Every structure is written in structure tokens, then in C-alpha cells.
PDB file of C-alpha atoms in Angstrom:
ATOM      1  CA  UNK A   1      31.026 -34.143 -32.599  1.00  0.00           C
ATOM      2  CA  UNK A   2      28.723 -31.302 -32.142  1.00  0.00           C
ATOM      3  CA  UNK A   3      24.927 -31.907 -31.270  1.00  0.00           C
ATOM      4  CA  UNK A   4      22.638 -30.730 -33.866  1.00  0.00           C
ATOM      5  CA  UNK A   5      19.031 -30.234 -32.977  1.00  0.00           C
ATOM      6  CA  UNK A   6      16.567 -30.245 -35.850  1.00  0.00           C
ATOM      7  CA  UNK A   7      14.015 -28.226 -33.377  1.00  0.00           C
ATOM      8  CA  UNK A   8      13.770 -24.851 -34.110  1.00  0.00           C
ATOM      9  CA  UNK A   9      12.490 -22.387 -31.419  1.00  0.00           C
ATOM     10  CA  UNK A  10       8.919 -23.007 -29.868  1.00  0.00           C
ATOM     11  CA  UNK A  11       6.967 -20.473 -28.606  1.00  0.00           C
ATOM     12  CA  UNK A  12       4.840 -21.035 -25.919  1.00  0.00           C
ATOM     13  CA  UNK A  13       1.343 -22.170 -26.328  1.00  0.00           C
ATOM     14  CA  UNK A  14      -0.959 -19.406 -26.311  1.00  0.00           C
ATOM     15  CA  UNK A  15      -3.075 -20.248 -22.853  1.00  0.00           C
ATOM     16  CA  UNK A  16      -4.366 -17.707 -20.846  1.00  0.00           C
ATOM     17  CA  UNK A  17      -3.000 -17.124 -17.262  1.00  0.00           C
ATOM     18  CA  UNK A  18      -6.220 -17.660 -15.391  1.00  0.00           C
ATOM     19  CA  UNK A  19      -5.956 -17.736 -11.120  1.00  0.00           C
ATOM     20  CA  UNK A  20      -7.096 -20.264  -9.715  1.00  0.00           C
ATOM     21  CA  UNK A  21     -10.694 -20.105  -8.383  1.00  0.00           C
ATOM     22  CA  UNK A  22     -11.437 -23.335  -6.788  1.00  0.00           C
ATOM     23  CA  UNK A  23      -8.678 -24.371  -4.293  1.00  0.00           C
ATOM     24  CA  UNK A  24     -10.535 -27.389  -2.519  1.00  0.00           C
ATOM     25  CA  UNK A  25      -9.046 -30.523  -3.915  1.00  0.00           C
ATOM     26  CA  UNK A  26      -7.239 -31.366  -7.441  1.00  0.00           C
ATOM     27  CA  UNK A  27     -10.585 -32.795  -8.426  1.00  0.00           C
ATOM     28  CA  UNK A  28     -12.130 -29.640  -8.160  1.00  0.00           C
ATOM     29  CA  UNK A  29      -9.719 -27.970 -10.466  1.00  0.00           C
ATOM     30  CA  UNK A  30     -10.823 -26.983 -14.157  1.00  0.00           C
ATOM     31  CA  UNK A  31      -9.322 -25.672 -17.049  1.00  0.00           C
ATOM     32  CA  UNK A  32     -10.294 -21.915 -15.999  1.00  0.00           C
ATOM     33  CA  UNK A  33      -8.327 -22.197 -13.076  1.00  0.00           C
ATOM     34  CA  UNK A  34      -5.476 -23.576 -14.439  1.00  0.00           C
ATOM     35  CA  UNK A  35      -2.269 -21.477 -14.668  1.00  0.00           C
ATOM     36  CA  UNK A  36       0.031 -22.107 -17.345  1.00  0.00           C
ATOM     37  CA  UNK A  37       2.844 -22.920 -15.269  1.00  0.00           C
ATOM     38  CA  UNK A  38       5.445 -23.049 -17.812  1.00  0.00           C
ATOM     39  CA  UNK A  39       5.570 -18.782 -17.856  1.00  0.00           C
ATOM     40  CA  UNK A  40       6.594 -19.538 -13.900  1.00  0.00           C
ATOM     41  CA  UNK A  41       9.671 -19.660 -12.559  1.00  0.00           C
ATOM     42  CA  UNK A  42      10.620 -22.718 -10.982  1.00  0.00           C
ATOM     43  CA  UNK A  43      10.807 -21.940  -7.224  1.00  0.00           C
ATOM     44  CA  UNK A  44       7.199 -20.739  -7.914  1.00  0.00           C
ATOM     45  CA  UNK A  45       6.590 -24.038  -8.782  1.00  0.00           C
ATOM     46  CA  UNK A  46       6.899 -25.977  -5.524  1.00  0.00           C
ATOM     47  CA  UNK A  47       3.419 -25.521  -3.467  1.00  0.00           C
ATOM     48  CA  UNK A  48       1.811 -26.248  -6.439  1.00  0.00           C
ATOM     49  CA  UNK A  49      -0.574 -28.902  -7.240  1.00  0.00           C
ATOM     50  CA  UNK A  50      -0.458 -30.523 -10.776  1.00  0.00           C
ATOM     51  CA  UNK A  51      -3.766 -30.696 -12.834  1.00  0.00           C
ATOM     52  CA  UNK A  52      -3.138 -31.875 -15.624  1.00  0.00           C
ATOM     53  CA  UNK A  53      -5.649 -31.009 -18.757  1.00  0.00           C
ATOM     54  CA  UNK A  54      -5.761 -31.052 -22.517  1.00  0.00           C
ATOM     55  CA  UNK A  55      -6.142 -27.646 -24.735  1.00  0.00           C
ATOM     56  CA  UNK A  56      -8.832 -28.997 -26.948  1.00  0.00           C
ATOM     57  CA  UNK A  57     -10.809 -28.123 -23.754  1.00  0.00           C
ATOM     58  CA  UNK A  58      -9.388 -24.829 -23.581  1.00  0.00           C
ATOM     59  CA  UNK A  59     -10.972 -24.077 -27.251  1.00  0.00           C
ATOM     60  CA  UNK A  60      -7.325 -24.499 -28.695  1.00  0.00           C
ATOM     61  CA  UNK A  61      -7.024 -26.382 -32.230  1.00  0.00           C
ATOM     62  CA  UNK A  62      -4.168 -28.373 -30.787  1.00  0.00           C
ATOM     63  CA  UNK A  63      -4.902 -31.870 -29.779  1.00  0.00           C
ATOM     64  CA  UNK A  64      -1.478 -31.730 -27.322  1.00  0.00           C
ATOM     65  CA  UNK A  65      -2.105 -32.215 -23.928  1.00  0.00           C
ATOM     66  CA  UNK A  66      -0.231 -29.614 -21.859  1.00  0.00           C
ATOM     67  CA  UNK A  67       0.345 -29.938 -18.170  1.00  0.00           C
ATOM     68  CA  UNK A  68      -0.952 -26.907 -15.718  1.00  0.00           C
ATOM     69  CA  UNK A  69      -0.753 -26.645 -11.782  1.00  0.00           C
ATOM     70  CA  UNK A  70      -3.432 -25.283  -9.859  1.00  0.00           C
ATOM     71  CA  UNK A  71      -2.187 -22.321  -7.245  1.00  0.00           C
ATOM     72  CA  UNK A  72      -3.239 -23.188  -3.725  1.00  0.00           C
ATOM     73  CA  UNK A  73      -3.761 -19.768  -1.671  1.00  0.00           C
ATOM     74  CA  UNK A  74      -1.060 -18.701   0.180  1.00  0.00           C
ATOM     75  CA  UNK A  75      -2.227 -16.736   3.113  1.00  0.00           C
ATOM     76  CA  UNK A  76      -3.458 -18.717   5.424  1.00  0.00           C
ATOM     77  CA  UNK A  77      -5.365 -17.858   8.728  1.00  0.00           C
ATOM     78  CA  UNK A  78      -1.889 -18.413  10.511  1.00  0.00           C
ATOM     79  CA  UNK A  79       0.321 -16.148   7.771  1.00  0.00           C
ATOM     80  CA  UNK A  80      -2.216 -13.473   7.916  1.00  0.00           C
ATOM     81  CA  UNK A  81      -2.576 -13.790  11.842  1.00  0.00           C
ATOM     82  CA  UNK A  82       1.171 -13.522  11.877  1.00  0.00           C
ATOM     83  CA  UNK A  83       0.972 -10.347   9.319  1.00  0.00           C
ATOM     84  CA  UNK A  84      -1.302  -8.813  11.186  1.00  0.00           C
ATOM     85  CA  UNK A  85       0.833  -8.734  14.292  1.00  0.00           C
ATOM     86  CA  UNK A  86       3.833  -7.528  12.233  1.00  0.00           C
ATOM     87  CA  UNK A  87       2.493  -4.262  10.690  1.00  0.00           C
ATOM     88  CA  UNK A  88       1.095  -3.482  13.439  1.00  0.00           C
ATOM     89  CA  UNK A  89       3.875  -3.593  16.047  1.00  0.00           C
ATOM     90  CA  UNK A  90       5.848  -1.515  13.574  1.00  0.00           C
ATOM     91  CA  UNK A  91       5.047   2.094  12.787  1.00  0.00           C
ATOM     92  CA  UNK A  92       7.019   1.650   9.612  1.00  0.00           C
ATOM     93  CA  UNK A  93       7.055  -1.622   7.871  1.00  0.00           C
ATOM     94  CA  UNK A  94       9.001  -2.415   4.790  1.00  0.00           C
ATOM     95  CA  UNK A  95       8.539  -5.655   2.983  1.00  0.00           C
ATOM     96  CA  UNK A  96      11.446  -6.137   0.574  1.00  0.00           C
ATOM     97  CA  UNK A  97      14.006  -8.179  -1.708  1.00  0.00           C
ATOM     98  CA  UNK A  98      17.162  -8.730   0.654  1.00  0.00           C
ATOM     99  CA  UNK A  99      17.903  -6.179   3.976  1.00  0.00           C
ATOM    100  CA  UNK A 100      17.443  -2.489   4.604  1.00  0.00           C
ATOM    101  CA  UNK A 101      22.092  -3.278   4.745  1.00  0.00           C
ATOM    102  CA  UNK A 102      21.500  -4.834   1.488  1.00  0.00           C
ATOM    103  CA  UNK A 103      19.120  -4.433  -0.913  1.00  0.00           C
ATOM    104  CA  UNK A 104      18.696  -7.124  -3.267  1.00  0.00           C
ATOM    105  CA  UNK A 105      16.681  -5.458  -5.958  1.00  0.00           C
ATOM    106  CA  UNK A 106      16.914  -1.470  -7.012  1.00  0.00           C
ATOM    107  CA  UNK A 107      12.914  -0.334  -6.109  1.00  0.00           C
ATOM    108  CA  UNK A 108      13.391  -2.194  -2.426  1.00  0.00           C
ATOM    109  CA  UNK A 109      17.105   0.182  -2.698  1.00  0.00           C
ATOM    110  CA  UNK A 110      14.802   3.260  -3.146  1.00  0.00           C
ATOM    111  CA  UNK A 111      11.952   3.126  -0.804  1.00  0.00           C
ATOM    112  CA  UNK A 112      15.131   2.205   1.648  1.00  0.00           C
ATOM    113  CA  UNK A 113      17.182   5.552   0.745  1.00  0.00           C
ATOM    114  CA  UNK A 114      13.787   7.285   0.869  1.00  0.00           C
ATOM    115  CA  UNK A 115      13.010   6.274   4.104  1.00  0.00           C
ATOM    116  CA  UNK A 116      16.689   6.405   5.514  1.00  0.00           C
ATOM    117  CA  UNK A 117      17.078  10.411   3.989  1.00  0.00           C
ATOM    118  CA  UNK A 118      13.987  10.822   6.159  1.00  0.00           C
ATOM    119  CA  UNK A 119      15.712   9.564   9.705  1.00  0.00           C
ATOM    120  CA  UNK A 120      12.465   7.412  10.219  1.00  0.00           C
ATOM    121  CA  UNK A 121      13.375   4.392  12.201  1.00  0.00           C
ATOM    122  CA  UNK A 122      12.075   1.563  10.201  1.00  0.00           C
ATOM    123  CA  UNK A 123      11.648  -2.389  10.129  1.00  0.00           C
ATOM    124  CA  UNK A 124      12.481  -4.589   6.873  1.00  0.00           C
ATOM    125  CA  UNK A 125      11.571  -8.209   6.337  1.00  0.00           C
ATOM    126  CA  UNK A 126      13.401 -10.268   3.398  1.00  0.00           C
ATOM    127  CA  UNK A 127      10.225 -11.684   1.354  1.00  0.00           C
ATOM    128  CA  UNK A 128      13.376 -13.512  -0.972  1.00  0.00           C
ATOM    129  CA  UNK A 129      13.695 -15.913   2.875  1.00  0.00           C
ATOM    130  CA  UNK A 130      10.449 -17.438   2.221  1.00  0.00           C
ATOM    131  CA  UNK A 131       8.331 -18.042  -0.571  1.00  0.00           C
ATOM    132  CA  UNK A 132       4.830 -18.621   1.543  1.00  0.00           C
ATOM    133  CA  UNK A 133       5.415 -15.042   2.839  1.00  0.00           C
ATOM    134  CA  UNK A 134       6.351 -13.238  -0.657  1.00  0.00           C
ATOM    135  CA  UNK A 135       3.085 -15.428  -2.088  1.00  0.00           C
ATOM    136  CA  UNK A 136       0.582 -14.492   0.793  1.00  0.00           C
ATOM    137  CA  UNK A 137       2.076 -10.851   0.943  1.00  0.00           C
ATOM    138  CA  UNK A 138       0.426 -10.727  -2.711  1.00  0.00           C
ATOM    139  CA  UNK A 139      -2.762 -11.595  -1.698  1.00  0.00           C
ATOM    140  CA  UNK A 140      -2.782  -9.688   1.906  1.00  0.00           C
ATOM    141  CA  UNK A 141      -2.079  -6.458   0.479  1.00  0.00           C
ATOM    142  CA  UNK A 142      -3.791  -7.209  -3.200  1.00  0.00           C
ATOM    143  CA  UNK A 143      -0.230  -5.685  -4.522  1.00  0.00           C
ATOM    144  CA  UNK A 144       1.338  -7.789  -6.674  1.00  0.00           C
ATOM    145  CA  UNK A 145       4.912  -6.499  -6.608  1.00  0.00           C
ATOM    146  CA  UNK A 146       7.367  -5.449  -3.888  1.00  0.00           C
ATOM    147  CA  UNK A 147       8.745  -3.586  -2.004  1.00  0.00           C
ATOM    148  CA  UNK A 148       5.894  -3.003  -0.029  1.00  0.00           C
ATOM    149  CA  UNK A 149       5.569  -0.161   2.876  1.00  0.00           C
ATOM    150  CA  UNK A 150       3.025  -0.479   5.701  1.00  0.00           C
ATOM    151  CA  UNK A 151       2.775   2.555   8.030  1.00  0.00           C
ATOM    152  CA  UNK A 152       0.849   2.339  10.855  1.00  0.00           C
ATOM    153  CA  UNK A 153      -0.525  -1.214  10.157  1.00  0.00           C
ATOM    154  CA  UNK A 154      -1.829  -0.249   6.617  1.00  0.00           C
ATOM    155  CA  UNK A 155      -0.712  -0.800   3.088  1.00  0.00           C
ATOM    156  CA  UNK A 156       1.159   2.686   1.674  1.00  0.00           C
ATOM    157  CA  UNK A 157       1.942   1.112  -1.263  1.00  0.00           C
ATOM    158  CA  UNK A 158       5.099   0.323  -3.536  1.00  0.00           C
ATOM    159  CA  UNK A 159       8.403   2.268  -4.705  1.00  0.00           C
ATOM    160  CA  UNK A 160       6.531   4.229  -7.498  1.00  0.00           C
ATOM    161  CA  UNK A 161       4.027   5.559  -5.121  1.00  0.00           C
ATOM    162  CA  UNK A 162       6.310   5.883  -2.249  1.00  0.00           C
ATOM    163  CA  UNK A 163       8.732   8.107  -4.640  1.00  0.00           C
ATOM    164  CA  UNK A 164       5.311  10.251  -5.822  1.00  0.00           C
ATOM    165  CA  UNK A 165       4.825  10.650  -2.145  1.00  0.00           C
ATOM    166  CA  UNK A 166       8.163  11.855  -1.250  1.00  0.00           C
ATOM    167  CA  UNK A 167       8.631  14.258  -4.185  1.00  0.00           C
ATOM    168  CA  UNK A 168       5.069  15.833  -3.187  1.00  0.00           C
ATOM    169  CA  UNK A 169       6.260  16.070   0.596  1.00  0.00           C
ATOM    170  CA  UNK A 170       2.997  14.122   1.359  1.00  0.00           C
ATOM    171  CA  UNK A 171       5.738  10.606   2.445  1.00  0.00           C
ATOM    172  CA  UNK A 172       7.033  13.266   5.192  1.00  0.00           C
ATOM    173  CA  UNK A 173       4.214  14.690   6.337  1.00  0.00           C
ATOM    174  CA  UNK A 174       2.406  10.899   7.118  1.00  0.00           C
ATOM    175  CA  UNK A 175       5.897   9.616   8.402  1.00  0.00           C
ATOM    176  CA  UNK A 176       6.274  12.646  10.793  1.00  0.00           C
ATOM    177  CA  UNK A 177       2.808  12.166  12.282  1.00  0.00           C
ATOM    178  CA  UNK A 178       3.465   8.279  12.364  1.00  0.00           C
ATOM    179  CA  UNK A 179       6.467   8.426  14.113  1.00  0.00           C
ATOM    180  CA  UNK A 180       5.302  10.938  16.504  1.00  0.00           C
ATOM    181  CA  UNK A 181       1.722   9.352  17.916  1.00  0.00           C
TER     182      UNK A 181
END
């Protein structure tokens, strides 16, 4: 016998993404700092703290009540401490999905081929290993996407500006006088 569901598709309800401003307690959360949580994916989902809240509030017609988590931040003194140490000790720092062997996405495969065409001796770390890192790498750089290349303890940028840079010859000329102070 074949299940037959009588729901038809859903969407979403329409709820802003707001961050979350107010990270002190789950008292202290409100509905502006809620984050729909259901647009997450669920390994996203596990530092989280639930708050839950109904969209009447929200100024929705809806009387449901939907559930939201409230996003605790992510780099702490220890992680950025830690972050600090790492581009720094490194002229060339790549933060990336998977290895500099492996490449587990194709813009962390680019910057890699860039810098490796370039003979520049370079570290990668795996943000996929640990979620606290990929989450306070976010907020330590303000970019919100990855890969992410450091040179000489700053923030270069990502793959589309690191491919700008290399077409222009500007990647080299930085790289060259990185690698050679």
C-alpha cells in the first residue's frame, strides 16, 4: 500500500533572517534577533540556543508559533587568540574546504592552483574539521564565505578576488614581496 499524503508543498514562512544582537542569556533574546533556523542546515544547528517565539509578534497574520534559535558568537577571546597566532606565523595562510592534496569544494581548488602555479610555499587549514572555527572565521575576517587567504597576518580576501588579483599580476607582486621579507 502506498502512502498518500494529502499535504501539498509548504513554503517556508516568510521571516526575516535577522543576526542575533543580544547574546547574553536566552532571556535576553527577542524576536529581532531570532534567526529562522529552518533555512539552516543542520550541523549549523548544534551551538545554538532555542528561543522559541510566535509570528504574531513578528507583524505576521499567522497565529502559528514557529520555533527560532538564537546564534551565540563564535569567536571567542581563545579562537581569535588562537587565529591570531596562526596568520601570523604563516606568510601565506589559506583557510579552506578539505586540504591544499584535496580540495573539497572548486573556489578552495582555485585559490590552491593559483597559489601552487605561483611556487609560494603556503599553509591550509580544513574549516569543514570544525564548525567553531568555520563560524568564528566569519566573524574574524567579516567574510562570510571561504576560501579565505591571509598574507602576512591580514585578510586578502576570497577566490573571486584572489583570481582578479592574479589575472592583474597584483597576487604576484604581494606574494613575491611576502615571501621574500
Amino acid at each position: 500500500m502506498a502512502f498518500q499524503s494529502s499535504i501539498t508543498s509548504v513554503p517556508p514562512p516568510s521571516v526575516p533572517l535577522f543576526p542575533c544582537k543580544s547574546l547574553l542569556s536566552k532571556a535576553s533574546c527577542s524576536p529581532s534577533s531570532f534567526v529562522n533556523y529552518s533555512s539552516r542546515s543542520s550541523s549549523s544547528l548544534r551551538n545554538l540556543t532555542s528561543c522559541p517565539t510566535s509570528l504574531p509578534s513578528l507583524g505576521l497574520k499567522s497565529k502559528r508559533t514557529a520555533s527560532f534559535r538564537c546564534f551565540a558568537s563564535a569567536l571567542t577571546p581563545e579562537l581569535k587568540s588562537t587565529l591570531d597566532k596562526v596568520v601570523t606565523s604563516h606568510k601565506v595562510v589559506l583557510f579552506m574546504k578539505g586540504t591544499k592534496d584535496f580540495p573539497q569544494c572548486g573556489f578552495s581548488h582555485t585559490v590552491v592552483q593559483i597559489l601552487k602555479s605561483l611556487n609560494v610555499p603556503f599553509e591550509t587549514i580544513n574549516i569543514l574539521e570544525n564548525e567553531m572555527l568555520r563560524q568564528g572565521l566569519k566573524e574574524y575576517s567579516s567574510w562570510p564565505t571561504f576560501p579565505q587567504l591571509y598574507i602576512e597576518g591580514e585578510f586578502y580576501g576570497g577566490c573571486d578576488i584572489t583570481v582578479e588579483a592574479y589575472k592583474s599580476g597584483e597576487l604576484q607582486e604581494l606574494l613575491e614581496k611576502a615571501v621574500c621579507s
